[in-house]
Amino acid sequence: MAERAARLGRVRVTHRDAPDFYLTAADREEEREQTLVTASRLFLALIKHDPTARALVIAMREVFPWVRHLSPDEQRTFTLELVEALSDAAELDVDATTREVIAGWRATARIKADPAQYAEARRPTSGDFGTVQVLP
């Protein structure tokens, strides 16, 4: 298996009762990590030199078409949060945050895309909705 991973770069190992995993050559993984670090630093530098993040916000509309349902301020905030999450993934090996940022903003866009749902979501609530169950 190791010989095959060395030859192919990586091999997916499938399990019936557990999550799959990849067997990867260390040098290839290090190259992938350096690529992510370089990309995230590039995005951070772009934002540093253009606080409005105009170019990135425009690109976000192509990558995430649903951002059209967000206000211009929300689009900029999403862009900044995503770039920061990508930086955390590259520099700190914190990958889940990127998915969380995208999922959260996509949910916001989804509800704003339906005017009736959005109006309902903005209505004030009253009363006790019971205990909140916290899942591990």
Coordinates of N, CA and C in Angstrom, one line a residue:
M1 N 0.8 -1.2 0.0 CA 0.0 0.0 0.0 C 0.9 1.3 0.0
A2 N 1.9 1.2 0.8 CA 2.8 2.4 0.9 C 3.5 2.6 -0.5
E3 N 3.9 1.6 -1.2 CA 4.5 1.7 -2.5 C 3.6 2.3 -3.4
R4 N 2.3 1.9 -3.4 CA 1.3 2.5 -4.3 C 1.1 4.0 -4.0
A5 N 1.0 4.3 -2.7 CA 0.8 5.7 -2.3 C 2.0 6.5 -2.8
A6 N 3.2 6.0 -2.7 CA 4.4 6.7 -3.1 C 4.4 6.9 -4.6
R7 N 3.9 5.9 -5.4 CA 3.8 6.0 -6.8 C 2.7 7.0 -7.3
L8 N 1.5 6.9 -6.7 CA 0.4 7.6 -7.1 C 0.2 9.0 -6.4
G9 N 0.9 9.2 -5.3 CA 0.8 10.4 -4.5 C -0.1 10.3 -3.3
R10 N -1.2 9.6 -3.5 CA -2.0 9.2 -2.4 C -3.0 8.2 -2.7
V11 N -3.4 7.4 -1.8 CA -4.4 6.3 -2.0 C -5.5 6.4 -0.9
R12 N -6.7 6.3 -1.4 CA -7.8 6.3 -0.5 C -8.1 4.9 0.1
V13 N -8.1 4.8 1.4 CA -8.4 3.6 2.1 C -9.8 3.6 2.6
T14 N -10.6 2.7 2.0 CA -12.0 2.7 2.4 C -12.3 1.6 3.5
H15 N -13.1 2.1 4.5 CA -13.5 1.2 5.6 C -15.0 1.0 5.5
R16 N -15.4 -0.2 5.9 CA -16.9 -0.4 6.0 C -17.5 0.3 7.2
D17 N -16.8 0.2 8.3 CA -17.4 0.6 9.6 C -16.7 1.9 10.2
A18 N -15.9 2.6 9.4 CA -15.2 3.7 9.9 C -15.0 4.7 8.7
P19 N -14.7 5.9 9.1 CA -14.4 6.9 8.0 C -13.2 6.5 7.1
D20 N -13.3 6.8 5.8 CA -12.2 6.5 4.9 C -11.1 7.4 5.3
F21 N -9.9 7.1 4.9 CA -8.7 8.0 5.0 C -7.8 7.8 3.9
Y22 N -6.9 8.8 3.7 CA -5.9 8.8 2.6 C -4.5 8.4 3.2
L23 N -3.8 7.6 2.5 CA -2.4 7.4 2.7 C -1.7 8.2 1.7
T24 N -0.9 9.2 2.2 CA -0.2 10.2 1.3 C 1.3 10.2 1.6
A25 N 2.0 10.4 0.6 CA 3.4 10.7 0.7 C 3.6 12.0 1.5
A26 N 4.5 12.0 2.5 CA 4.7 13.2 3.3 C 5.1 14.4 2.5
D27 N 6.0 14.2 1.5 CA 6.4 15.4 0.7 C 5.3 16.0 -0.1
R28 N 4.4 15.1 -0.6 CA 3.3 15.6 -1.3 C 2.3 16.4 -0.4
E29 N 2.1 15.9 0.8 CA 1.2 16.6 1.8 C 1.8 17.9 2.2
E30 N 3.1 18.0 2.4 CA 3.8 19.2 2.7 C 3.7 20.2 1.6
E31 N 3.8 19.8 0.3 CA 3.6 20.7 -0.8 C 2.1 21.2 -0.8
R32 N 1.1 20.4 -0.6 CA -0.2 20.8 -0.5 C -0.4 21.9 0.6
E33 N 0.2 21.6 1.7 CA 0.1 22.6 2.9 C 0.7 23.9 2.5
Q34 N 1.9 23.9 1.8 CA 2.5 25.1 1.4 C 1.7 25.9 0.4
T35 N 1.0 25.2 -0.5 CA 0.1 25.8 -1.5 C -1.0 26.5 -0.8
L36 N -1.6 25.9 0.2 CA -2.7 26.5 0.9 C -2.2 27.8 1.7
V37 N -1.1 27.7 2.3 CA -0.5 28.8 3.0 C -0.2 30.0 2.1
T38 N 0.3 29.7 0.9 CA 0.6 30.7 -0.1 C -0.7 31.4 -0.5
A39 N -1.7 30.6 -0.8 CA -3.0 31.2 -1.3 C -3.6 32.0 -0.2
S40 N -3.6 31.5 1.0 CA -4.3 32.3 2.1 C -3.5 33.6 2.4
R41 N -2.2 33.6 2.3 CA -1.4 34.8 2.5 C -1.7 35.8 1.4
L42 N -1.9 35.3 0.2 CA -2.2 36.2 -1.0 C -3.5 36.9 -0.7
F43 N -4.5 36.1 -0.3 CA -5.8 36.7 -0.1 C -5.8 37.7 1.1
L44 N -5.0 37.4 2.1 CA -4.9 38.4 3.2 C -4.2 39.6 2.8
A45 N -3.2 39.5 1.9 CA -2.5 40.7 1.4 C -3.4 41.5 0.5
L46 N -4.2 40.9 -0.3 CA -5.1 41.6 -1.1 C -6.1 42.5 -0.2
I47 N -6.6 41.9 0.8 CA -7.5 42.6 1.7 C -6.8 43.7 2.4
K48 N -5.6 43.5 2.8 CA -4.8 44.5 3.6 C -4.6 45.7 2.7
H49 N -4.4 45.6 1.4 CA -4.1 46.7 0.5 C -5.4 47.2 -0.1
D50 N -6.5 46.6 0.1 CA -7.8 47.1 -0.4 C -8.9 46.7 0.7
P51 N -9.0 47.6 1.7 CA -10.0 47.3 2.8 C -11.4 47.0 2.3
T52 N -11.8 47.4 1.1 CA -13.2 47.1 0.7 C -13.2 45.7 0.1
A53 N -12.1 45.1 -0.2 CA -12.0 43.8 -0.8 C -12.8 43.7 -2.1
R54 N -12.8 44.8 -2.8 CA -13.6 44.8 -4.1 C -13.3 43.6 -5.0
A55 N -12.1 43.4 -5.3 CA -11.8 42.3 -6.3 C -12.2 40.9 -5.7
L56 N -12.0 40.7 -4.5 CA -12.4 39.4 -3.9 C -13.9 39.3 -3.8
V57 N -14.6 40.4 -3.5 CA -16.1 40.3 -3.4 C -16.6 40.0 -4.8
I58 N -16.1 40.6 -5.8 CA -16.5 40.3 -7.2 C -16.3 38.8 -7.5
A59 N -15.1 38.3 -7.1 CA -14.8 36.9 -7.4 C -15.7 36.0 -6.6
M60 N -16.1 36.4 -5.4 CA -17.0 35.6 -4.5 C -18.3 35.3 -5.2
R61 N -18.8 36.3 -6.0 CA -20.0 36.2 -6.7 C -20.0 35.0 -7.8
E62 N -18.8 34.8 -8.3 CA -18.6 33.7 -9.3 C -18.5 32.4 -8.5
V63 N -17.8 32.4 -7.4 CA -17.5 31.1 -6.7 C -18.8 30.7 -5.9
F64 N -19.5 31.7 -5.3 CA -20.7 31.4 -4.6 C -21.8 32.3 -5.1
P65 N -22.5 31.8 -6.2 CA -23.5 32.6 -6.8 C -24.6 33.1 -5.9
W66 N -24.9 32.4 -4.8 CA -25.9 32.7 -3.9 C -25.6 34.0 -3.1
V67 N -24.4 34.5 -3.1 CA -24.1 35.8 -2.4 C -24.9 36.9 -2.9
R68 N -25.5 36.8 -4.1 CA -26.3 37.9 -4.7 C -27.5 38.2 -3.7
H69 N -27.9 37.3 -2.8 CA -29.0 37.6 -1.9 C -28.5 38.3 -0.6
L70 N -27.2 38.5 -0.5 CA -26.6 39.2 0.6 C -26.5 40.7 0.3
S71 N -26.5 41.5 1.2 CA -26.3 43.0 1.0 C -24.8 43.2 0.7
P72 N -24.4 44.3 0.1 CA -23.0 44.6 -0.1 C -22.1 44.5 1.2
D73 N -22.6 45.0 2.3 CA -21.9 44.9 3.5 C -21.7 43.4 4.0
E74 N -22.8 42.6 3.8 CA -22.7 41.2 4.2 C -21.8 40.5 3.2
Q75 N -21.7 40.8 2.0 CA -20.8 40.2 1.1 C -19.3 40.5 1.5
R76 N -19.1 41.7 1.9 CA -17.7 42.0 2.3 C -17.4 41.3 3.6
T77 N -18.3 41.2 4.5 CA -18.1 40.5 5.8 C -17.9 39.0 5.6
F78 N -18.7 38.4 4.7 CA -18.5 37.0 4.3 C -17.1 36.8 3.7
T79 N -16.7 37.7 2.8 CA -15.4 37.6 2.2 C -14.3 37.6 3.2
L80 N -14.3 38.6 4.1 CA -13.3 38.7 5.2 C -13.3 37.5 6.1
E81 N -14.5 37.0 6.5 CA -14.5 35.9 7.4 C -14.0 34.6 6.7
L82 N -14.3 34.5 5.4 CA -13.8 33.3 4.7 C -12.3 33.3 4.5
V83 N -11.7 34.5 4.2 CA -10.3 34.6 4.1 C -9.6 34.3 5.4
E84 N -10.2 34.8 6.5 CA -9.6 34.6 7.8 C -9.7 33.1 8.2
A85 N -10.8 32.4 7.8 CA -10.9 31.0 8.1 C -9.9 30.2 7.2
L86 N -9.7 30.6 6.0 CA -8.7 29.9 5.1 C -7.3 30.1 5.7
S87 N -7.1 31.3 6.3 CA -5.8 31.5 6.9 C -5.6 30.6 8.1
D88 N -6.7 30.4 8.9 CA -6.6 29.5 10.0 C -6.4 28.1 9.6
A89 N -7.0 27.7 8.5 CA -6.8 26.4 8.0 C -5.3 26.2 7.5
A90 N -4.8 27.2 6.9 CA -3.4 27.0 6.4 C -2.4 27.1 7.5
E91 N -2.6 28.1 8.4 CA -1.5 28.4 9.4 C -1.7 27.6 10.7
L92 N -2.9 27.2 11.0 CA -3.2 26.5 12.3 C -3.8 25.1 12.2
D93 N -4.0 24.6 11.0 CA -4.6 23.3 10.8 C -6.0 23.3 11.4
V94 N -6.8 24.4 11.3 CA -8.2 24.4 11.8 C -9.0 24.5 10.5
D95 N -9.5 23.3 10.1 CA -10.2 23.2 8.8 C -11.8 23.4 9.0
A96 N -12.3 23.1 10.1 CA -13.8 23.1 10.2 C -14.4 24.5 10.1
T97 N -13.6 25.5 10.5 CA -14.1 26.9 10.5 C -14.5 27.3 9.1
T98 N -13.7 26.9 8.1 CA -14.1 27.3 6.7 C -15.4 26.8 6.3
R99 N -15.7 25.5 6.6 CA -17.0 25.0 6.3 C -18.1 25.7 7.1
E100 N -17.9 26.0 8.3 CA -18.9 26.7 9.1 C -19.2 28.1 8.6
V101 N -18.1 28.8 8.2 CA -18.4 30.2 7.6 C -19.2 30.1 6.4
I102 N -18.9 29.2 5.5 CA -19.7 29.0 4.2 C -21.1 28.6 4.5
A103 N -21.3 27.6 5.4 CA -22.6 27.1 5.7 C -23.4 28.2 6.4
G104 N -22.9 29.0 7.3 CA -23.6 30.1 7.9 C -24.1 31.1 7.0
W105 N -23.2 31.6 6.1 CA -23.6 32.6 5.2 C -24.5 32.1 4.1
R106 N -24.3 30.8 3.7 CA -25.3 30.2 2.7 C -26.7 30.2 3.3
A107 N -26.8 29.8 4.6 CA -28.1 29.7 5.3 C -28.7 31.1 5.3
T108 N -27.9 32.2 5.5 CA -28.4 33.5 5.5 C -28.9 33.9 4.2
A109 N -28.2 33.6 3.1 CA -28.6 33.8 1.7 C -29.9 33.1 1.4
R110 N -29.9 31.8 1.9 CA -31.1 31.0 1.6 C -32.4 31.6 2.1
I111 N -32.3 32.1 3.3 CA -33.6 32.6 3.9 C -33.9 34.0 3.3
K112 N -32.8 34.8 2.9 CA -33.1 36.1 2.3 C -33.6 35.9 0.9
A113 N -33.3 34.8 0.3 CA -33.8 34.6 -1.1 C -35.3 34.4 -1.2
D114 N -35.9 34.1 -0.1 CA -37.4 33.9 -0.1 C -38.0 35.0 0.8
P115 N -38.5 36.1 0.1 CA -39.0 37.2 0.9 C -40.0 36.9 2.0
A116 N -40.9 35.9 1.8 CA -41.8 35.5 2.8 C -41.1 34.9 4.0
Q117 N -40.2 34.0 3.7 CA -39.4 33.4 4.8 C -38.6 34.4 5.6
Y118 N -38.0 35.4 4.8 CA -37.2 36.4 5.4 C -38.0 37.3 6.3
A119 N -39.2 37.7 5.8 CA -40.1 38.5 6.7 C -40.5 37.8 7.9
E120 N -40.8 36.5 7.8 CA -41.2 35.7 9.0 C -40.0 35.6 10.0
A121 N -38.8 35.4 9.5 CA -37.7 35.3 10.3 C -37.4 36.6 11.1
R122 N -37.8 37.7 10.5 CA -37.5 39.0 11.1 C -38.6 39.4 12.1
R123 N -39.7 38.7 12.2 CA -40.8 39.0 13.1 C -40.3 38.8 14.5
P124 N -40.7 39.6 15.4 CA -40.4 39.4 16.9 C -41.0 38.1 17.4
T125 N -40.4 37.5 18.3 CA -41.0 36.3 18.9 C -41.3 36.6 20.4
S126 N -42.1 35.8 21.0 CA -42.5 36.0 22.4 C -42.7 34.6 23.0
G127 N -42.5 34.5 24.3 CA -42.8 33.2 24.9 C -41.5 32.4 25.1
D128 N -41.8 31.3 25.7 CA -40.7 30.4 26.0 C -40.8 29.2 25.1
F129 N -39.7 28.9 24.4 CA -39.7 27.9 23.4 C -39.1 26.6 23.9
G130 N -38.9 26.5 25.3 CA -38.5 25.3 25.9 C -37.0 25.2 26.0
T131 N -36.5 24.1 26.5 CA -35.1 24.0 26.7 C -34.4 23.7 25.4
V132 N -33.1 24.2 25.4 CA -32.3 24.0 24.2 C -31.4 22.7 24.4
Q133 N -31.5 21.8 23.5 CA -30.7 20.6 23.6 C -29.4 20.9 22.9
V134 N -28.3 20.7 23.7 CA -27.0 20.9 23.1 C -26.4 19.5 22.8
L135 N -26.0 19.3 21.5 CA -25.5 18.0 21.0 C -24.0 18.1 21.1
P136 N -23.4 17.0 21.4 CA -21.9 16.9 21.4 C -21.3 17.1 20.0

